[in-house]
Short mmCIF file of N, CA and C and ligand atoms in Angstrom, two decimals:
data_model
loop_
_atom_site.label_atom_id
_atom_site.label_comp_id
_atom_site.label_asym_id
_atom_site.label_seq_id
_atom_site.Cartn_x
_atom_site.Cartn_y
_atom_site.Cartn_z
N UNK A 1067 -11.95 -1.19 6.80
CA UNK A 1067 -10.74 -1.48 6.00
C UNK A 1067 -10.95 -1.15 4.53
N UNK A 1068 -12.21 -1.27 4.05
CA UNK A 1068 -12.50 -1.21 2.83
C UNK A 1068 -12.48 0.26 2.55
N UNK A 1069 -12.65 1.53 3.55
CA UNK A 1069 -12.56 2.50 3.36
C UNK A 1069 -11.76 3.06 3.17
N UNK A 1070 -10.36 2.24 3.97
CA UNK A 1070 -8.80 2.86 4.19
C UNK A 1070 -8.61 2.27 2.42
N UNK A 1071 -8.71 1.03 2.13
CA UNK A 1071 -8.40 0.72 0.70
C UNK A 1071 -8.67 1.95 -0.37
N UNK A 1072 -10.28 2.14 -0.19
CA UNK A 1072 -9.99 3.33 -1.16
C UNK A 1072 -9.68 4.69 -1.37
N UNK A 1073 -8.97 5.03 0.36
CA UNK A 1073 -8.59 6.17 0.46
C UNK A 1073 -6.80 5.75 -0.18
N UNK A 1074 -6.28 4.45 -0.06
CA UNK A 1074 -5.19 4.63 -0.46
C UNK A 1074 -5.36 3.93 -2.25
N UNK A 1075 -6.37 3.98 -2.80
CA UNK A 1075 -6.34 3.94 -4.55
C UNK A 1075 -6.53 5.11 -4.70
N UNK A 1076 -7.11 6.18 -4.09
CA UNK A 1076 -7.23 7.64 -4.86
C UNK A 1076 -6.09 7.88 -4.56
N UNK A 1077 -4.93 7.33 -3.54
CA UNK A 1077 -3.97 8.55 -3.54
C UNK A 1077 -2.90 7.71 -4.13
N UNK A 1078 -3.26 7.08 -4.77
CA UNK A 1078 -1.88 6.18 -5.85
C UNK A 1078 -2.59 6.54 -7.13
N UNK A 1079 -4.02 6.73 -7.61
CA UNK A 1079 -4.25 7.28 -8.60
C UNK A 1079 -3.83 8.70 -8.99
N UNK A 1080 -3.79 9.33 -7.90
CA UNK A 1080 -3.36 10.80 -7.96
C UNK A 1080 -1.89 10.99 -8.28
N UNK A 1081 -1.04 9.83 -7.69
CA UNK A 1081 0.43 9.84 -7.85
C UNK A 1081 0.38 9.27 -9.31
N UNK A 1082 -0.50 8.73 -10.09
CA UNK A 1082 -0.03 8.38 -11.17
C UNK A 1082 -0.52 9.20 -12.16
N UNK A 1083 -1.76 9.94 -11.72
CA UNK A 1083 -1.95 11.34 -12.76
C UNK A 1083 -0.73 12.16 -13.37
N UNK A 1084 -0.51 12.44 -11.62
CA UNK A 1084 1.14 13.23 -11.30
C UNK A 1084 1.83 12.59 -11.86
N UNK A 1085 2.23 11.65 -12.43
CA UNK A 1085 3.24 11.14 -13.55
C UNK A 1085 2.80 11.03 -14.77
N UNK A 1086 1.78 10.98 -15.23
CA UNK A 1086 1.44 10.92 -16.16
C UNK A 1086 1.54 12.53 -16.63
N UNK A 1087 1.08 13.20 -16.11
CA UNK A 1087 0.90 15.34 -15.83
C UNK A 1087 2.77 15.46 -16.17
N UNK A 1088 3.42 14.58 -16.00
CA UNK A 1088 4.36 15.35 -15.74
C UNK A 1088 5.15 16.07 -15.04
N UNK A 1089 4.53 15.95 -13.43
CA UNK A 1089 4.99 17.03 -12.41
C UNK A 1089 6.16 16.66 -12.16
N UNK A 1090 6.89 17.51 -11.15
CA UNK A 1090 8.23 17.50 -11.10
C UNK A 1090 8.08 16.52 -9.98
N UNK A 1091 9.54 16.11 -9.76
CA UNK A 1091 9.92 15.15 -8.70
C UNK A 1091 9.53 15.49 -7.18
N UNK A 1092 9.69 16.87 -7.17
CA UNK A 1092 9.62 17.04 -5.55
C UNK A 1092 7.97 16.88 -5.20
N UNK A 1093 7.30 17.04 -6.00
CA UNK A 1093 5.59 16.69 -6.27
C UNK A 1093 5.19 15.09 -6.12
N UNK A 1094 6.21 14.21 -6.73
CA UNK A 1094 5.62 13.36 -6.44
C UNK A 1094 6.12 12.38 -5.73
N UNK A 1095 7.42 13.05 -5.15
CA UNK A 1095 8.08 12.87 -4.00
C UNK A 1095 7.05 12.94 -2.82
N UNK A 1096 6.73 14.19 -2.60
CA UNK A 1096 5.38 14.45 -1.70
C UNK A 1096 4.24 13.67 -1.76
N UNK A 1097 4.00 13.31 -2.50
CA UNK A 1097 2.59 12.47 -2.90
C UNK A 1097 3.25 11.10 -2.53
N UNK A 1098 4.03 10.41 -2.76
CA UNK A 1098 4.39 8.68 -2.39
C UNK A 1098 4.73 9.12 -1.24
N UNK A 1099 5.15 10.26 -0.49
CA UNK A 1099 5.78 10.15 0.87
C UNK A 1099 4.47 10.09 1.88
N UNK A 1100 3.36 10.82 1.22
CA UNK A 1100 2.08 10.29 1.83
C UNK A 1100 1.66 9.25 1.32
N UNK A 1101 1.91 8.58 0.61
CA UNK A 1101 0.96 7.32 0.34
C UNK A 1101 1.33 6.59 1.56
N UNK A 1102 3.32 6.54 1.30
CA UNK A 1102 3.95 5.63 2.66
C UNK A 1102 3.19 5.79 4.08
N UNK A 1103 3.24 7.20 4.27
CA UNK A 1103 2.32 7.09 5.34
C UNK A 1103 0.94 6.60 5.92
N UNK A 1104 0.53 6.77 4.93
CA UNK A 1104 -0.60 5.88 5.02
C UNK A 1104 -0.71 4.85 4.82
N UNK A 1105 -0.08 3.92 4.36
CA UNK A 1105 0.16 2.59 4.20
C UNK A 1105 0.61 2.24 5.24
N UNK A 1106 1.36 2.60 5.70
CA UNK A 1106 2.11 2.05 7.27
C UNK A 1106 1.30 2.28 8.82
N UNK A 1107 0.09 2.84 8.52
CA UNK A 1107 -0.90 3.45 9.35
C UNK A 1107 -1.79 2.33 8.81
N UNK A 1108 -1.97 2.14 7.77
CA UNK A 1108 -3.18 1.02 6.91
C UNK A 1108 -2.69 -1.05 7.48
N UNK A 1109 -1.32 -0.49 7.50
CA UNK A 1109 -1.10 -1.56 7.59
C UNK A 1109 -0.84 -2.22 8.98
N UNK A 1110 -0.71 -1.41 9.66
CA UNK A 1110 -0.58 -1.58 11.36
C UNK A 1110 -1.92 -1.81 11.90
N UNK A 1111 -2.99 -0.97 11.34
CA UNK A 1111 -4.45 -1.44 11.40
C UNK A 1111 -5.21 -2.52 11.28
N UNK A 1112 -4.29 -2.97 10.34
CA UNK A 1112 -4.46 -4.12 9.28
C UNK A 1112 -4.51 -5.44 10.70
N UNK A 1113 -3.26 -5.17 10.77
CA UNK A 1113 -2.46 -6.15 11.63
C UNK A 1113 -3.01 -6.56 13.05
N UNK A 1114 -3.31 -4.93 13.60
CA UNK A 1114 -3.80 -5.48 14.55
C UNK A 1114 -5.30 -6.50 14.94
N UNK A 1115 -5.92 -5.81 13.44
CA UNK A 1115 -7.04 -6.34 13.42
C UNK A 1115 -7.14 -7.96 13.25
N UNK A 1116 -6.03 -8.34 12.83
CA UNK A 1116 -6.01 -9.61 12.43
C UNK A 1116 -5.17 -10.54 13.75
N UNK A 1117 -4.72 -9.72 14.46
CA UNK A 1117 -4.10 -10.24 15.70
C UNK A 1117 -5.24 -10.60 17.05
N UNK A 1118 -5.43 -8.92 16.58
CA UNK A 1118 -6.88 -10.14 18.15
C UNK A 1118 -7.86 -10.51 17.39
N UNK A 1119 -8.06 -10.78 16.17
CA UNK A 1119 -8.81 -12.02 15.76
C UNK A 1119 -8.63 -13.16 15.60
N UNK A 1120 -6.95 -13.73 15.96
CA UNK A 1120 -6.75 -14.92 15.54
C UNK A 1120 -6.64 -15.24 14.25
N UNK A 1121 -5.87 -14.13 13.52
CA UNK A 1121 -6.20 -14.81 11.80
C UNK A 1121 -4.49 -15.79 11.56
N UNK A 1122 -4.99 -17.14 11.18
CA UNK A 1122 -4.19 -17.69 10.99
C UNK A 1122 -2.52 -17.25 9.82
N UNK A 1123 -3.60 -16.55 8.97
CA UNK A 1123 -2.50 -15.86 8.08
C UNK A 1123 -2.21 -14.89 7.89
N UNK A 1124 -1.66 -14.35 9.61
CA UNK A 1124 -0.85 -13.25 10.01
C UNK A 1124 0.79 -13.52 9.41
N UNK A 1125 1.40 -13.91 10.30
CA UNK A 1125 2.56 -13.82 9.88
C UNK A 1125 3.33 -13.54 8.36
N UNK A 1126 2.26 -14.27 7.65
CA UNK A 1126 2.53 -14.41 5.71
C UNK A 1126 2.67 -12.95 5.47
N UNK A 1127 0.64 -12.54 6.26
CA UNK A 1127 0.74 -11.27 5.68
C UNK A 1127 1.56 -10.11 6.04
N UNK A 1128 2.18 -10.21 6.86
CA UNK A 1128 3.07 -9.37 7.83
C UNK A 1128 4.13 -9.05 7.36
N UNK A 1129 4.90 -10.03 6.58
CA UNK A 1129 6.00 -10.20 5.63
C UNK A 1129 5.44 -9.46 4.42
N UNK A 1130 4.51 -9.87 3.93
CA UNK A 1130 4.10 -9.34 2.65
C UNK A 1130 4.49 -7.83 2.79
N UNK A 1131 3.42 -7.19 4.03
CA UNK A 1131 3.61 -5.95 4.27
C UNK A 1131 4.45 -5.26 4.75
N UNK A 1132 5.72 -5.79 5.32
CA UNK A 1132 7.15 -5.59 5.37
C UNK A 1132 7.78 -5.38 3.61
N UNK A 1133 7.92 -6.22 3.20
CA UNK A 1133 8.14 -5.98 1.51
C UNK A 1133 7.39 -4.89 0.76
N UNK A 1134 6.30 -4.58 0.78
CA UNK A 1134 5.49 -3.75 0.18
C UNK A 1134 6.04 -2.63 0.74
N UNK A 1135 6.14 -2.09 2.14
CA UNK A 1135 6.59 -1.01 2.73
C UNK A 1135 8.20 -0.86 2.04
N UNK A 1136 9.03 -1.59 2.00
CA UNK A 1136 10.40 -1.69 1.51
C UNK A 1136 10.42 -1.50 0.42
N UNK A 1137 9.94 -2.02 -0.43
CA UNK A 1137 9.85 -1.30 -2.10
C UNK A 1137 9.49 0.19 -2.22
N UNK A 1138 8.53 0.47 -1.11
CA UNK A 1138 7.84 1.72 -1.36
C UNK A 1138 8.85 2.60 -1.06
N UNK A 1139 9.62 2.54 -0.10
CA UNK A 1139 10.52 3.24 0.48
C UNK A 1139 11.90 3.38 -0.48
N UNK A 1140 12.21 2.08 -1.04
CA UNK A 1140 13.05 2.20 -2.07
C UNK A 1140 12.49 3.26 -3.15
N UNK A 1141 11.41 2.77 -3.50
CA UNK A 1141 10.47 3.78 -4.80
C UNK A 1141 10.67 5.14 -4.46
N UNK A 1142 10.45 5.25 -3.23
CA UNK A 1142 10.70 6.78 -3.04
C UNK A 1142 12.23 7.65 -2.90
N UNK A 1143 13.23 6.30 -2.62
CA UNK A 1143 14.53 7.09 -2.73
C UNK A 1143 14.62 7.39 -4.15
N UNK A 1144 14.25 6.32 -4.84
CA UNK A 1144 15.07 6.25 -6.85
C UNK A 1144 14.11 7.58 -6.98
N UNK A 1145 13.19 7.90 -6.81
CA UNK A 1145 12.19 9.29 -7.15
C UNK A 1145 12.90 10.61 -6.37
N UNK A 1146 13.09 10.51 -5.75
CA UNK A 1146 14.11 11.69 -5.31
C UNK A 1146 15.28 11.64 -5.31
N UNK A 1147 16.25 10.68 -5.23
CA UNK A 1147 17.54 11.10 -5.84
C UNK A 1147 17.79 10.43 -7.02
N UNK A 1148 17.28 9.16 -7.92
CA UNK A 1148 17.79 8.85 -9.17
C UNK A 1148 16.90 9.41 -10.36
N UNK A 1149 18.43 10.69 -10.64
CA UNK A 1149 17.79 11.33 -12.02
C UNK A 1149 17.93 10.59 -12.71
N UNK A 1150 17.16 10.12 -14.01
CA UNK A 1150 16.81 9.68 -15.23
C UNK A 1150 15.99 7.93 -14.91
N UNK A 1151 15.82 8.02 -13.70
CA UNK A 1151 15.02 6.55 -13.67
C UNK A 1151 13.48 7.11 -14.45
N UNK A 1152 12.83 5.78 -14.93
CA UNK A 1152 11.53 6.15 -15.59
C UNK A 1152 10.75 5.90 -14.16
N UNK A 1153 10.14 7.34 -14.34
CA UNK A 1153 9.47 7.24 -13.08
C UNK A 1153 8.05 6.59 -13.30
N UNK A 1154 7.44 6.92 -14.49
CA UNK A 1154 6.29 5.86 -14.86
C UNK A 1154 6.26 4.52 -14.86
N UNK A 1155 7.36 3.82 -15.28
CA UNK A 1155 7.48 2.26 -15.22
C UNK A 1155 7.58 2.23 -13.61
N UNK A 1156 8.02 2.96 -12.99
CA UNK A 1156 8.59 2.81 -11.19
C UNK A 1156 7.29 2.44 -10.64
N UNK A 1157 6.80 3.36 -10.82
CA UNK A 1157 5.21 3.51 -10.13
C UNK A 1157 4.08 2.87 -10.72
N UNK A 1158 4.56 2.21 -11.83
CA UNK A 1158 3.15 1.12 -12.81
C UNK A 1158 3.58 0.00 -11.60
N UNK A 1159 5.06 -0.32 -11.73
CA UNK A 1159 4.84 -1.97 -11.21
C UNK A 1159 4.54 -1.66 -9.55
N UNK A 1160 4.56 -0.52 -9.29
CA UNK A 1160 4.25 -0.42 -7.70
C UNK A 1160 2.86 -0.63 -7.41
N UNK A 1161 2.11 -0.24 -8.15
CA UNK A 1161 0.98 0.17 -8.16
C UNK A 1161 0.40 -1.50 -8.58
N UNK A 1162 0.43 -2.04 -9.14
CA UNK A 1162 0.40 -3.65 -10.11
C UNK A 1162 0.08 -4.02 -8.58
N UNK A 1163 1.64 -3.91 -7.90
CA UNK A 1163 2.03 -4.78 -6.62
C UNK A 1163 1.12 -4.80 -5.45
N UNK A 1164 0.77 -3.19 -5.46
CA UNK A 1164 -0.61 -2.56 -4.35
C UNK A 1164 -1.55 -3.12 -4.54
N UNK A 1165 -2.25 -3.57 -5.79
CA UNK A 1165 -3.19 -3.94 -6.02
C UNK A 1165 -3.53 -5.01 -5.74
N UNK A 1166 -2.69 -6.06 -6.28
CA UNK A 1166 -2.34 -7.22 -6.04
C UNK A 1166 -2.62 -7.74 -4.47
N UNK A 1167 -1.86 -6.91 -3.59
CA UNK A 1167 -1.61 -7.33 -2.42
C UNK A 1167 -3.24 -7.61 -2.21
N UNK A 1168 -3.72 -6.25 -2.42
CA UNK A 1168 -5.25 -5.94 -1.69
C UNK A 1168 -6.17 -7.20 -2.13
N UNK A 1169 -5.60 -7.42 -3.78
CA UNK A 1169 -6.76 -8.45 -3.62
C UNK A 1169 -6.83 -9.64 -3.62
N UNK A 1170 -5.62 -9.95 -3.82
CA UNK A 1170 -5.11 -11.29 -3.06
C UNK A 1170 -4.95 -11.68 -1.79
N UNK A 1171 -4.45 -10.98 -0.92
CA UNK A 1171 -3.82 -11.14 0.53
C UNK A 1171 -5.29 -10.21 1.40
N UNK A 1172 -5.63 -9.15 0.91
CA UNK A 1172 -6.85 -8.49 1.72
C UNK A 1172 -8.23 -9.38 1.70
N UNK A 1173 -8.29 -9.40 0.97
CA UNK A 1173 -10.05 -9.81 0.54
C UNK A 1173 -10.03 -10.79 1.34
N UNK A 1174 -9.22 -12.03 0.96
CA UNK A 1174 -9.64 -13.84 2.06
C UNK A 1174 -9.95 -12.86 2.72
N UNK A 1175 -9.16 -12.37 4.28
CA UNK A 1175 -9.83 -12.17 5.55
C UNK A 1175 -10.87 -11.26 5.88
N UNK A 1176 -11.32 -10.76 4.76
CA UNK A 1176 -12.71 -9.94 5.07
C UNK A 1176 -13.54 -10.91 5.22
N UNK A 1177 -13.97 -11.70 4.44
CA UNK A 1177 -15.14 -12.46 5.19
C UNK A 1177 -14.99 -13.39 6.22
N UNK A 1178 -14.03 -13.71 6.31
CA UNK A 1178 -13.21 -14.49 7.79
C UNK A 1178 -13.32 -13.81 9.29
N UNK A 1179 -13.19 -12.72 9.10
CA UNK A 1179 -13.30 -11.61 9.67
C UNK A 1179 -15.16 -11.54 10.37
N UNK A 1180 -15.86 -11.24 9.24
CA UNK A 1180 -17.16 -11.38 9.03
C UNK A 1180 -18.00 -12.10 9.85
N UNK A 1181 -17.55 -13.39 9.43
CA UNK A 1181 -18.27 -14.81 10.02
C UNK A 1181 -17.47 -14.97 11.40
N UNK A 1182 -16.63 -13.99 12.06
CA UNK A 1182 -16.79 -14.47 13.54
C UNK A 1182 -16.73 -12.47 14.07
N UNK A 1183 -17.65 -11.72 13.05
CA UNK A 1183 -18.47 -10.73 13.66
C UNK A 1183 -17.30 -9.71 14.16
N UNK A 1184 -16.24 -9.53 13.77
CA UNK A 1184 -15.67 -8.69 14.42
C UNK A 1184 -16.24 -7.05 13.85
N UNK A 1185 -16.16 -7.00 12.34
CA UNK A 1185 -17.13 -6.18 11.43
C UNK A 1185 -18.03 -6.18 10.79
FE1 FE2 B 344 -4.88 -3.62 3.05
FE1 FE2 B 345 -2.72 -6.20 3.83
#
């Protein structure tokens, strides 16, 4: 899991180069449309892992990651069809939010995880 984490910070760092660079929309249209994907692949992983382990704080996180996916998806309509949104502020607080999740809501169940040996 810790691997999928930092395959999805390089590719939100890269989307924020790409805003920072300046690239055009359809660029970083492409780039969040893979992040989504991988997040929704990250997060189904996530899930299951925590399902046949018995992790008590499935459901919370499940929601969480329902919302996170829904913003993202919003993020990605205002980036491809709303001209003049600031696409830097869009993608700071997205990115805030990603982070957040991981290390708030991820971390507890790694060692929970741990101490009944699944990894
Ligand atoms: Fe995660
Ligand atoms: Fe998560």
């Amino acid at each position: 899991m810790d691997d999928q984490h930092g395959i999805l910070m390089d590719t939100m760092n890269e989307l924020r180069l790409a805003v920072v660079h300046g690239r055009g929309r359809e660029e970083i249209s492409a780039l969040l449309d893979q992040l989504i994907e991988f997040t929704r692949m990250h997060y189904w992983s996530e899930e299951q892992l925590m399902e046949h382990s018995g992790f008590p704080g499935l459901a919370e996180h499940r929601d969480e990651h329902h919302a996170m996916l829904a913003r993202m998806l919003q993020s990605g309509h205002k980036v491809q069809y709303g001209e003049g949104v600031p696409l830097r502020q869009l993608l700071c607080s997205l990115r805030d939010r990603y982070i957040d999740h991981i290390e708030k809501l991820d971390q507890p169940y790694g060692p929970w995880l741990n101490e009944r040996g699944v990894y």
